[in-house]
Coordinates of C-alpha atoms in Angstrom, one line a residue:
Chain A
X1 CA 174.2 -153.2 68.8
X2 CA 176.1 -152.6 72.0
X3 CA 176.7 -156.3 72.5
X4 CA 180.2 -157.5 73.3
X5 CA 181.1 -160.4 71.1
X6 CA 184.3 -162.3 71.6
X7 CA 184.8 -165.4 69.5
X8 CA 187.4 -167.9 68.4
X9 CA 187.3 -167.7 64.7
X10 CA 190.0 -170.3 63.9
X11 CA 193.1 -171.6 65.5
X12 CA 195.0 -168.6 66.8
X13 CA 192.5 -166.1 65.5
X14 CA 190.0 -164.4 67.8
X15 CA 187.5 -161.7 67.1
X16 CA 186.2 -159.1 69.5
X17 CA 183.3 -156.8 68.5
X18 CA 182.5 -153.8 70.6
X19 CA 180.5 -151.9 68.0
X20 CA 178.2 -149.3 69.5
X21 CA 180.2 -149.0 72.7
X22 CA 181.7 -145.8 74.0
X23 CA 184.7 -145.0 76.3
X24 CA 186.0 -146.8 78.3
X25 CA 184.3 -150.0 77.3
X26 CA 186.0 -150.8 74.0
X27 CA 189.5 -150.4 75.4
X28 CA 188.7 -152.2 78.6
X29 CA 187.3 -155.3 76.8
X30 CA 190.2 -155.2 74.4
X31 CA 192.7 -155.3 77.2
X32 CA 190.9 -158.1 78.9
X33 CA 190.5 -160.1 75.7
X34 CA 194.3 -159.7 75.0
X35 CA 195.0 -161.7 78.2
X36 CA 193.3 -164.8 76.6
X37 CA 195.7 -164.9 73.7
X38 CA 199.0 -166.9 73.3
X39 CA 202.1 -165.9 71.4
X40 CA 201.5 -165.2 67.6
X41 CA 197.7 -165.3 68.1
X42 CA 195.7 -162.6 66.4
X43 CA 192.9 -160.6 67.9
X44 CA 190.6 -158.8 65.4
X45 CA 189.0 -155.9 67.2
X46 CA 186.0 -154.2 65.6
X47 CA 185.0 -150.9 67.1
X48 CA 183.4 -147.6 66.1
X49 CA 184.4 -145.3 69.0
X50 CA 187.2 -143.2 67.5
X51 CA 188.8 -142.1 70.7
X52 CA 189.2 -145.7 71.9
X53 CA 191.6 -146.3 69.0
X54 CA 194.2 -144.1 70.7
X55 CA 194.0 -146.1 73.9
X56 CA 194.1 -149.5 72.0
X57 CA 197.1 -148.3 70.2
X58 CA 198.9 -147.5 73.5
X59 CA 197.8 -150.7 75.3
X60 CA 199.1 -152.8 72.4
X61 CA 202.6 -151.3 72.8
X62 CA 202.6 -151.7 76.5
X63 CA 201.5 -155.3 76.7
X64 CA 203.4 -156.7 73.8
X65 CA 201.1 -156.6 70.9
X66 CA 201.7 -155.4 67.4
X67 CA 198.9 -153.8 65.3
X68 CA 199.4 -155.7 62.0
X69 CA 196.6 -154.0 60.1
X70 CA 194.1 -151.2 60.5
X71 CA 191.0 -151.1 58.3
X72 CA 188.1 -148.8 58.3
X73 CA 184.8 -149.3 56.6
X74 CA 181.4 -147.6 57.1
X75 CA 182.9 -145.8 60.1
X76 CA 183.8 -149.1 61.7
X77 CA 187.4 -149.8 62.5
X78 CA 188.8 -153.3 62.3
X79 CA 192.3 -153.6 63.8
X80 CA 194.3 -156.8 63.9
X81 CA 196.5 -157.1 67.0
X82 CA 199.2 -159.8 67.0
X83 CA 200.6 -161.0 70.3
X84 CA 204.4 -160.9 70.1
Chain B
X1 CA 184.6 -144.9 51.2
X2 CA 186.0 -142.1 49.1
X3 CA 182.5 -141.0 48.3
X4 CA 181.5 -140.9 51.9
X5 CA 184.7 -139.0 52.7
X6 CA 184.0 -136.4 50.0
X7 CA 180.4 -136.1 51.2
X8 CA 181.5 -135.7 54.8
X9 CA 183.9 -132.9 53.8
X10 CA 181.0 -131.1 52.1
X11 CA 179.0 -131.5 55.3
X12 CA 181.9 -130.1 57.3
X13 CA 181.9 -127.0 55.1
X14 CA 178.1 -126.7 55.4
X15 CA 178.4 -126.7 59.2
X16 CA 181.2 -124.1 59.1
X17 CA 179.2 -122.1 56.5
X18 CA 176.2 -122.0 58.7
X19 CA 178.2 -120.7 61.6
X20 CA 179.5 -117.9 59.4
X21 CA 175.9 -117.1 58.4
X22 CA 174.9 -117.1 62.1
X23 CA 177.8 -114.8 62.9
X24 CA 176.8 -112.4 60.1
X25 CA 173.2 -112.4 61.3
X26 CA 174.3 -111.4 64.7
X27 CA 176.5 -108.6 63.3
X28 CA 173.6 -107.3 61.2
X29 CA 171.4 -107.1 64.3
X30 CA 173.9 -105.2 66.4
X31 CA 177.6 -104.8 66.3
X32 CA 177.7 -105.5 70.1
X33 CA 177.1 -109.1 69.2
X34 CA 180.7 -109.3 68.1
X35 CA 181.4 -110.2 71.7
X36 CA 179.1 -113.2 71.5
X37 CA 180.5 -114.2 68.1
X38 CA 184.0 -114.2 69.5
X39 CA 182.8 -116.8 72.1
X40 CA 181.2 -118.9 69.3
X41 CA 184.4 -119.1 67.3
X42 CA 186.7 -119.8 70.3
X43 CA 184.2 -122.6 71.1
X44 CA 184.7 -123.8 67.5
X45 CA 188.5 -123.7 67.8
X46 CA 188.3 -125.6 71.1
X47 CA 185.9 -128.2 69.6
X48 CA 188.1 -128.8 66.6
X49 CA 191.2 -129.2 68.7
X50 CA 189.5 -131.4 71.3
X51 CA 188.2 -133.8 68.6
X52 CA 191.5 -133.8 66.7
X53 CA 193.5 -134.7 69.8
X54 CA 190.7 -136.8 71.4
X55 CA 191.3 -134.5 74.3
X56 CA 189.5 -135.6 77.4
X57 CA 190.1 -135.4 81.1
X58 CA 188.1 -138.6 81.7
X59 CA 190.4 -140.4 79.2
X60 CA 193.5 -138.9 80.8
X61 CA 192.8 -140.2 84.3
X62 CA 190.7 -143.3 83.5
X63 CA 193.1 -144.7 80.9
X64 CA 196.0 -143.9 83.2
X65 CA 194.6 -145.7 86.2
X66 CA 192.7 -148.4 84.4
X67 CA 194.9 -149.3 81.5
X68 CA 198.3 -147.7 82.2
X69 CA 198.0 -145.5 79.1
X70 CA 199.8 -142.2 79.7
X71 CA 199.1 -140.4 76.3
X72 CA 196.2 -138.2 77.3
X73 CA 197.5 -137.4 80.8
X74 CA 200.7 -136.1 79.2
X75 CA 198.6 -134.1 76.7
X76 CA 196.6 -132.4 79.4
X77 CA 199.7 -131.5 81.5
X78 CA 201.4 -130.1 78.4
X79 CA 198.4 -128.0 77.6
X80 CA 198.1 -126.6 81.1
X81 CA 201.9 -125.8 81.1
X82 CA 201.6 -123.8 77.8
X83 CA 198.4 -122.1 79.0
X84 CA 200.1 -121.1 82.3
X85 CA 203.0 -119.4 80.5
X86 CA 200.6 -117.4 78.3
X87 CA 198.5 -116.5 81.3
X88 CA 201.5 -115.3 83.2
X89 CA 202.4 -113.1 80.2
X90 CA 198.8 -111.7 80.0
X91 CA 198.8 -111.1 83.8
X92 CA 202.1 -109.2 83.4
X93 CA 200.7 -106.9 80.7
X94 CA 197.3 -106.6 82.6
X95 CA 195.3 -108.1 79.8
X96 CA 193.5 -110.8 81.6
X97 CA 190.0 -111.8 82.6
X98 CA 191.1 -114.3 85.2
X99 CA 190.0 -114.2 88.9
X100 CA 191.0 -116.5 91.7
X101 CA 188.3 -118.6 93.4
X102 CA 187.7 -119.9 96.9
X103 CA 190.1 -122.5 98.3
X104 CA 188.5 -125.2 100.3
X105 CA 187.6 -128.9 100.7
X106 CA 184.5 -128.4 98.6
X107 CA 186.8 -128.5 95.6
X108 CA 187.9 -132.0 96.4
X109 CA 184.4 -133.2 97.1
X110 CA 183.0 -131.6 93.9
X111 CA 186.0 -133.0 91.9
X112 CA 185.4 -136.5 93.3
X113 CA 181.7 -136.6 92.4
X114 CA 182.5 -135.1 88.9
X115 CA 185.4 -137.6 88.5
X116 CA 183.1 -140.6 89.1
X117 CA 180.5 -139.1 86.7
X118 CA 183.0 -138.5 83.9
X119 CA 184.4 -142.0 83.9
X120 CA 180.8 -143.4 84.0
X121 CA 179.5 -141.3 81.1
X122 CA 182.7 -141.7 79.0
X123 CA 183.7 -138.1 78.8
X124 CA 184.4 -135.0 81.0
X125 CA 182.6 -131.7 80.5
X126 CA 184.6 -130.7 77.4
X127 CA 185.0 -134.3 76.2
X128 CA 181.2 -134.7 76.4
X129 CA 180.7 -131.7 74.1
X130 CA 183.2 -132.8 71.5
X131 CA 181.8 -136.4 71.6
X132 CA 178.3 -134.9 71.0
X133 CA 179.8 -133.3 67.9
X134 CA 181.0 -136.7 66.8
X135 CA 177.5 -138.0 67.0
X136 CA 177.9 -139.9 70.2
X137 CA 174.4 -140.5 71.7
X138 CA 175.7 -141.5 75.1
X139 CA 177.4 -138.1 75.4
X140 CA 174.2 -136.4 74.3
X141 CA 172.4 -138.0 77.2
X142 CA 175.2 -137.0 79.5
X143 CA 175.0 -133.4 78.3
X144 CA 171.3 -133.4 78.9
X145 CA 171.8 -134.7 82.4
X146 CA 174.5 -132.2 83.2
X147 CA 172.2 -129.4 82.1
X148 CA 169.2 -130.4 84.0
X149 CA 170.9 -131.8 87.1
X150 CA 172.8 -128.6 87.8
X151 CA 169.6 -126.5 87.5
X152 CA 167.8 -128.8 89.9
X153 CA 170.7 -129.3 92.3
X154 CA 171.3 -125.6 93.1
X155 CA 167.6 -125.1 93.9
X156 CA 166.9 -128.0 96.2
X157 CA 165.6 -126.9 99.6
X158 CA 167.9 -123.8 99.7
X159 CA 170.9 -125.9 100.7
X160 CA 173.1 -124.6 98.0
X161 CA 172.4 -121.0 99.1
X162 CA 173.4 -121.9 102.6
X163 CA 176.5 -123.7 101.3
X164 CA 177.4 -120.5 99.4
X165 CA 176.7 -117.9 102.1
X166 CA 177.8 -119.8 105.2
X167 CA 180.8 -121.7 103.8
X168 CA 182.1 -120.8 100.3
X169 CA 181.9 -117.0 100.7
X170 CA 184.1 -117.2 103.9
X171 CA 186.9 -119.1 102.3
X172 CA 190.2 -117.6 101.4
X173 CA 191.4 -117.1 97.8
X174 CA 195.0 -117.6 96.8
X175 CA 197.2 -116.6 93.9
X176 CA 200.7 -118.0 93.9
X177 CA 202.0 -114.8 92.4
X178 CA 201.3 -113.0 95.7
X179 CA 204.0 -115.0 97.4
X180 CA 206.7 -113.9 94.9
X181 CA 207.8 -110.3 95.3
X182 CA 210.2 -110.1 92.4
X183 CA 207.9 -108.2 90.0
X184 CA 207.6 -108.2 87.0
X185 CA 208.5 -112.0 87.2
X186 CA 206.0 -112.8 90.0
X187 CA 203.4 -114.2 87.6
X188 CA 205.9 -116.3 85.7
X189 CA 207.6 -117.6 88.9
X190 CA 204.5 -117.8 91.2
X191 CA 201.6 -118.7 88.9
X192 CA 203.3 -120.5 86.0
X193 CA 206.4 -122.1 87.5
X194 CA 205.4 -122.8 91.1
X195 CA 201.6 -123.5 90.6
X196 CA 201.7 -125.2 87.3
X197 CA 205.0 -126.2 85.7
X198 CA 206.7 -127.8 88.7
X199 CA 203.6 -129.7 90.0
X200 CA 202.8 -130.8 86.4
X201 CA 206.3 -132.1 85.8
X202 CA 206.3 -134.0 89.2
X203 CA 203.0 -135.6 88.2
X204 CA 204.4 -136.5 84.8
X205 CA 207.4 -138.1 86.4
X206 CA 205.1 -140.1 88.8
X207 CA 203.0 -141.2 85.8
X208 CA 206.2 -142.2 84.0
X209 CA 207.6 -144.2 86.8
X210 CA 204.4 -146.0 87.6
X211 CA 202.9 -146.5 84.2
X212 CA 204.8 -145.0 81.3
X213 CA 208.3 -146.4 82.0
X214 CA 207.6 -150.0 81.0
X215 CA 206.2 -149.0 77.6
X216 CA 209.2 -146.9 76.7
X217 CA 212.1 -148.7 78.2
X218 CA 212.5 -152.0 76.3
X219 CA 214.0 -154.0 79.2
X220 CA 213.5 -152.7 82.7
X221 CA 215.4 -155.6 84.2
X222 CA 218.8 -154.4 82.9
X223 CA 220.6 -151.5 84.4
X224 CA 219.3 -148.3 82.7
X225 CA 221.3 -145.2 82.4
X226 CA 219.9 -141.8 83.3
X227 CA 219.9 -140.7 79.6
X228 CA 217.8 -143.7 78.7
X229 CA 215.4 -142.8 81.4
X230 CA 215.2 -139.2 80.2
X231 CA 214.7 -140.4 76.6
X232 CA 211.9 -142.7 77.8
X233 CA 210.3 -139.8 79.6
X234 CA 210.3 -137.7 76.5
X235 CA 209.0 -140.6 74.4
X236 CA 206.1 -140.8 76.8
X237 CA 205.4 -137.1 76.3
X238 CA 205.6 -137.3 72.6
X239 CA 203.8 -140.7 72.2
X240 CA 200.9 -139.3 70.3
X241 CA 201.6 -136.6 67.8
X242 CA 198.0 -135.6 67.6
X243 CA 197.7 -135.2 71.4
X244 CA 200.9 -133.1 71.5
X245 CA 199.7 -130.8 68.7
X246 CA 196.3 -130.4 70.2
X247 CA 197.7 -129.8 73.7
X248 CA 200.0 -127.0 72.5
X249 CA 197.3 -125.4 70.4
X250 CA 194.6 -125.6 73.1
X251 CA 197.0 -123.9 75.5
X252 CA 197.6 -121.1 73.0
X253 CA 193.9 -120.8 72.0
X254 CA 192.8 -120.5 75.7
X255 CA 195.3 -117.7 76.1
X256 CA 194.2 -115.9 73.0
X257 CA 190.6 -116.2 74.2
X258 CA 191.4 -114.4 77.5
X259 CA 193.3 -111.7 75.6
X260 CA 190.6 -111.2 73.0
X261 CA 187.7 -110.9 75.5
X262 CA 189.8 -108.5 77.7
X263 CA 190.5 -106.4 74.5
X264 CA 186.8 -106.4 73.6
X265 CA 185.8 -105.3 77.2
X266 CA 188.3 -102.4 76.9
X267 CA 186.9 -101.5 73.5
X268 CA 183.3 -101.4 74.6
X269 CA 184.4 -100.0 78.0
X270 CA 182.4 -102.7 79.9
X271 CA 183.2 -105.4 82.5
X272 CA 180.4 -107.8 81.6
X273 CA 178.3 -108.6 78.5
X274 CA 175.2 -107.8 80.6
X275 CA 176.0 -104.1 80.0
X276 CA 175.7 -104.6 76.3
X277 CA 172.5 -106.6 76.6
X278 CA 171.0 -103.8 78.7
X279 CA 172.1 -101.3 76.0
X280 CA 170.3 -103.4 73.4
X281 CA 167.2 -103.4 75.6
X282 CA 167.4 -106.9 76.9
X283 CA 167.0 -106.2 80.6
X284 CA 165.1 -109.4 81.0
X285 CA 168.3 -111.3 80.4
X286 CA 170.4 -109.8 83.1
X287 CA 170.5 -110.1 86.9
X288 CA 169.8 -107.3 89.5
X289 CA 173.4 -106.1 89.2
X290 CA 173.1 -105.8 85.4
X291 CA 175.2 -108.8 84.8
X292 CA 175.1 -112.3 83.3
X293 CA 177.6 -115.1 83.4
X294 CA 180.5 -113.9 81.3
X295 CA 183.7 -115.7 82.4
X296 CA 186.0 -114.2 79.8
X297 CA 187.7 -117.5 79.4
X298 CA 187.0 -121.1 78.6
X299 CA 184.2 -122.4 80.7
X300 CA 181.7 -125.2 80.2
X301 CA 179.2 -126.1 82.9
X302 CA 177.6 -122.9 84.3
X303 CA 176.2 -122.0 80.9
X304 CA 174.7 -125.5 80.6
X305 CA 173.1 -124.9 84.0
X306 CA 171.6 -121.7 82.6
X307 CA 170.2 -123.5 79.7
X308 CA 168.7 -126.2 82.0
X309 CA 167.0 -123.5 84.2
X310 CA 165.7 -121.7 81.1
X311 CA 164.3 -124.9 79.7
X312 CA 162.7 -126.0 83.0
X313 CA 161.2 -122.5 83.5
X314 CA 159.5 -122.7 80.1
X315 CA 157.9 -126.0 81.0
X316 CA 156.6 -124.6 84.2
X317 CA 159.4 -125.6 86.7
X318 CA 161.1 -122.7 88.2
X319 CA 164.5 -123.4 89.6
X320 CA 165.9 -119.9 89.3
X321 CA 165.0 -118.4 92.7
X322 CA 168.3 -118.9 94.4
X323 CA 171.7 -117.3 94.8
X324 CA 173.3 -119.2 92.0
X325 CA 170.9 -118.1 89.3
X326 CA 170.6 -114.7 90.8
X327 CA 174.3 -114.4 90.2
X328 CA 174.8 -115.9 86.8
X329 CA 171.4 -114.9 85.4
X330 CA 169.2 -117.0 83.1
X331 CA 169.4 -115.2 79.7
X332 CA 167.6 -116.2 76.6
X333 CA 169.9 -119.0 75.2
X334 CA 170.6 -117.3 71.9
X335 CA 171.8 -114.2 73.7
X336 CA 174.0 -116.2 76.1
X337 CA 177.7 -115.8 75.0
X338 CA 179.0 -118.6 77.2
X339 CA 176.3 -121.0 76.0
X340 CA 177.3 -120.2 72.4
X341 CA 180.9 -121.2 73.4
X342 CA 179.6 -124.7 74.4
X343 CA 177.6 -124.9 71.2
X344 CA 180.7 -123.8 69.3
X345 CA 182.6 -126.7 70.8
X346 CA 180.0 -129.2 69.5
X347 CA 179.9 -127.6 66.0
X348 CA 183.7 -127.3 65.9
X349 CA 184.1 -131.0 66.8
X350 CA 181.5 -131.9 64.2
X351 CA 183.4 -130.0 61.5
X352 CA 186.7 -131.8 62.4
X353 CA 185.0 -135.2 62.7
X354 CA 183.2 -134.8 59.4
X355 CA 186.3 -133.6 57.7
X356 CA 188.3 -136.7 58.9
X357 CA 185.4 -139.0 58.2
X358 CA 185.0 -139.8 61.9
X359 CA 181.5 -138.7 62.4
X360 CA 178.9 -141.3 63.3
X361 CA 175.5 -141.1 64.9
X362 CA 175.5 -143.7 67.6
X363 CA 172.2 -144.3 69.4
X364 CA 172.8 -145.4 73.0
X365 CA 171.3 -148.7 74.0
X366 CA 171.0 -150.8 77.1
X367 CA 173.5 -150.0 79.9
X368 CA 174.9 -147.1 77.9
X369 CA 171.7 -145.1 78.5
X370 CA 172.2 -145.6 82.2
X371 CA 175.9 -144.7 82.1
X372 CA 175.2 -141.5 80.1
X373 CA 172.4 -140.2 82.3
X374 CA 173.9 -141.3 85.6
X375 CA 177.4 -140.0 84.7
X376 CA 176.0 -136.7 83.4
X377 CA 173.9 -136.2 86.6
X378 CA 177.0 -136.8 88.8
X379 CA 179.0 -134.4 86.7
X380 CA 176.3 -131.8 87.0
X381 CA 176.2 -132.2 90.8
X382 CA 180.0 -132.3 91.1
X383 CA 180.4 -129.2 88.9
X384 CA 178.1 -127.2 91.2
X385 CA 179.5 -128.6 94.4
X386 CA 183.0 -127.9 93.2
X387 CA 182.2 -124.7 91.5
X388 CA 183.3 -125.8 88.0
X389 CA 184.3 -128.7 85.9
X390 CA 187.6 -130.1 84.5
X391 CA 188.0 -126.8 82.6
X392 CA 186.6 -124.0 84.8
X393 CA 187.7 -125.5 88.2
X394 CA 190.9 -127.3 87.1
X395 CA 192.5 -126.3 83.8
X396 CA 191.9 -122.5 84.0
X397 CA 192.5 -122.3 87.8
X398 CA 195.8 -124.3 87.7
X399 CA 197.1 -122.3 84.8
X400 CA 196.0 -119.0 86.4
X401 CA 198.1 -119.6 89.5
X402 CA 195.2 -120.5 91.7
X403 CA 196.1 -123.6 93.8
X404 CA 192.4 -124.5 94.3
X405 CA 192.6 -126.0 90.8
X406 CA 194.8 -128.8 92.2
X407 CA 192.3 -129.5 94.9
X408 CA 189.6 -130.1 92.2
X409 CA 192.2 -132.1 90.3
X410 CA 192.9 -134.3 93.4
X411 CA 189.1 -134.9 93.6
X412 CA 189.0 -135.8 89.9
X413 CA 191.8 -138.3 90.4
X414 CA 190.1 -140.0 93.4
X415 CA 186.7 -140.0 91.6
X416 CA 188.3 -141.4 88.4
X417 CA 189.9 -144.2 90.4
X418 CA 186.6 -145.1 92.0
X419 CA 184.9 -145.0 88.5
X420 CA 187.7 -147.2 87.0
X421 CA 187.5 -149.7 89.8
X422 CA 183.7 -149.9 89.3
X423 CA 184.0 -150.5 85.5
X424 CA 186.8 -152.9 86.0
X425 CA 184.6 -154.9 88.3
X426 CA 181.6 -154.5 85.9
X427 CA 183.4 -155.7 82.8
X428 CA 185.2 -158.5 84.6
X429 CA 181.8 -159.7 85.9
X430 CA 180.5 -159.8 82.3
X431 CA 183.7 -161.6 81.3
X432 CA 183.2 -164.4 83.8
X433 CA 180.9 -166.1 81.4
X434 CA 183.4 -165.7 78.7
X435 CA 186.2 -168.2 79.4
X436 CA 184.9 -170.6 76.8
X437 CA 185.2 -167.8 74.2
X438 CA 181.4 -167.7 73.8
X439 CA 179.4 -164.5 73.7
X440 CA 179.9 -162.1 76.6

């Protein structure tokens, strides 16, 4: 459940699952995963730690990512972050 | 999703309804319990606001140092500024329960240990409570560890007694208002302006220059005018609407709490809830001076230590024969007003999380069990060694004009930095196997 799962789904699309993790792990892994992406790549982050969302939001702004969609299902958040 | 949202809103109302029933039961037993019920509902208000604003000292320092995120740090500084202005007003009209505390290096050491612990467990003392209310199992482990570790720590080998009598009791206490002779403004200038607002603004400027600036100024290579810098600074402060709203309201609630408890003490003509307990025939709950721990303001960890000691005593482990528990007492948990404040925070956070469909039971697994227990234990030890947590030793002290709060804050910052470095190393180590984009 608390396993970090970072995969390349397709060309330019990556997924990071940090379900079950609590602060600060989801935001730390997200920031580190962001460094692996090139311009226009998309990172789909799946997390269920509400407070990490605020940090991911701020990091995205500061390192040049745009949050292109925010979904929520069964208390899991799936955010798509696009590298600008 | 709509169904689960509706269902969760009903659950939020159920929790709130149960708290109303609990309050009514207390009233029906004895009107003196209004004192305890006030603590419950201030706890509920704190819990709702903490959850709404994701308010957490661990997040403030950790995300600042580790990720360059200024949001929460700005929120905490804003809350402490607002609270200090209200406290100065309450001091001026002599409606306050605040007392200064000893000023010494132990605050830095305690803050440092606490700071490492809060980063490790993922939440400070107040953050841990609100996260418990969200269903976060790691925080529940941390809370258990805070509770037990404090009770054990103050009882080991009599060292804590010696620390108290030989060292802490001989330390000076300061209030910045004493250095300002221009009454009636001494509290506003000394406590609020000098001890809180100016240091908080300096820290915010430092946070802006080091971390916030690059997020709010689009191109830092070009020459930037002063007005652009000022605009960037205010954008940093207002970056998260939720945080700003929660910060303002927490400051106001903490002030209203001090005022209300002081008014109740005047109404009942008491200085401490122990007097009411004695009046109700519960002499077993109070210490030899007829008192129990009754801070009169927002506090977190001491009541958790009391719960730990009470629990351990009932399973045959006595940790109460020491100066700490002689002072604060070990009352029956349901008659402990401060403990009800902590429970109120958990329930208040649950109400808010359920209402916004953010409640989720998360069972900790693997390394998170270790982080929760270890972090909680460090927070428990740090809270006793520093005589308080991020609320009682930092937030309340700073806003009350007591410079010892900043010493604890300095310790928190150093401890957080150590915790952040540790987790940075830990997560990078896990990421080393990760360059091929396989599993971590």
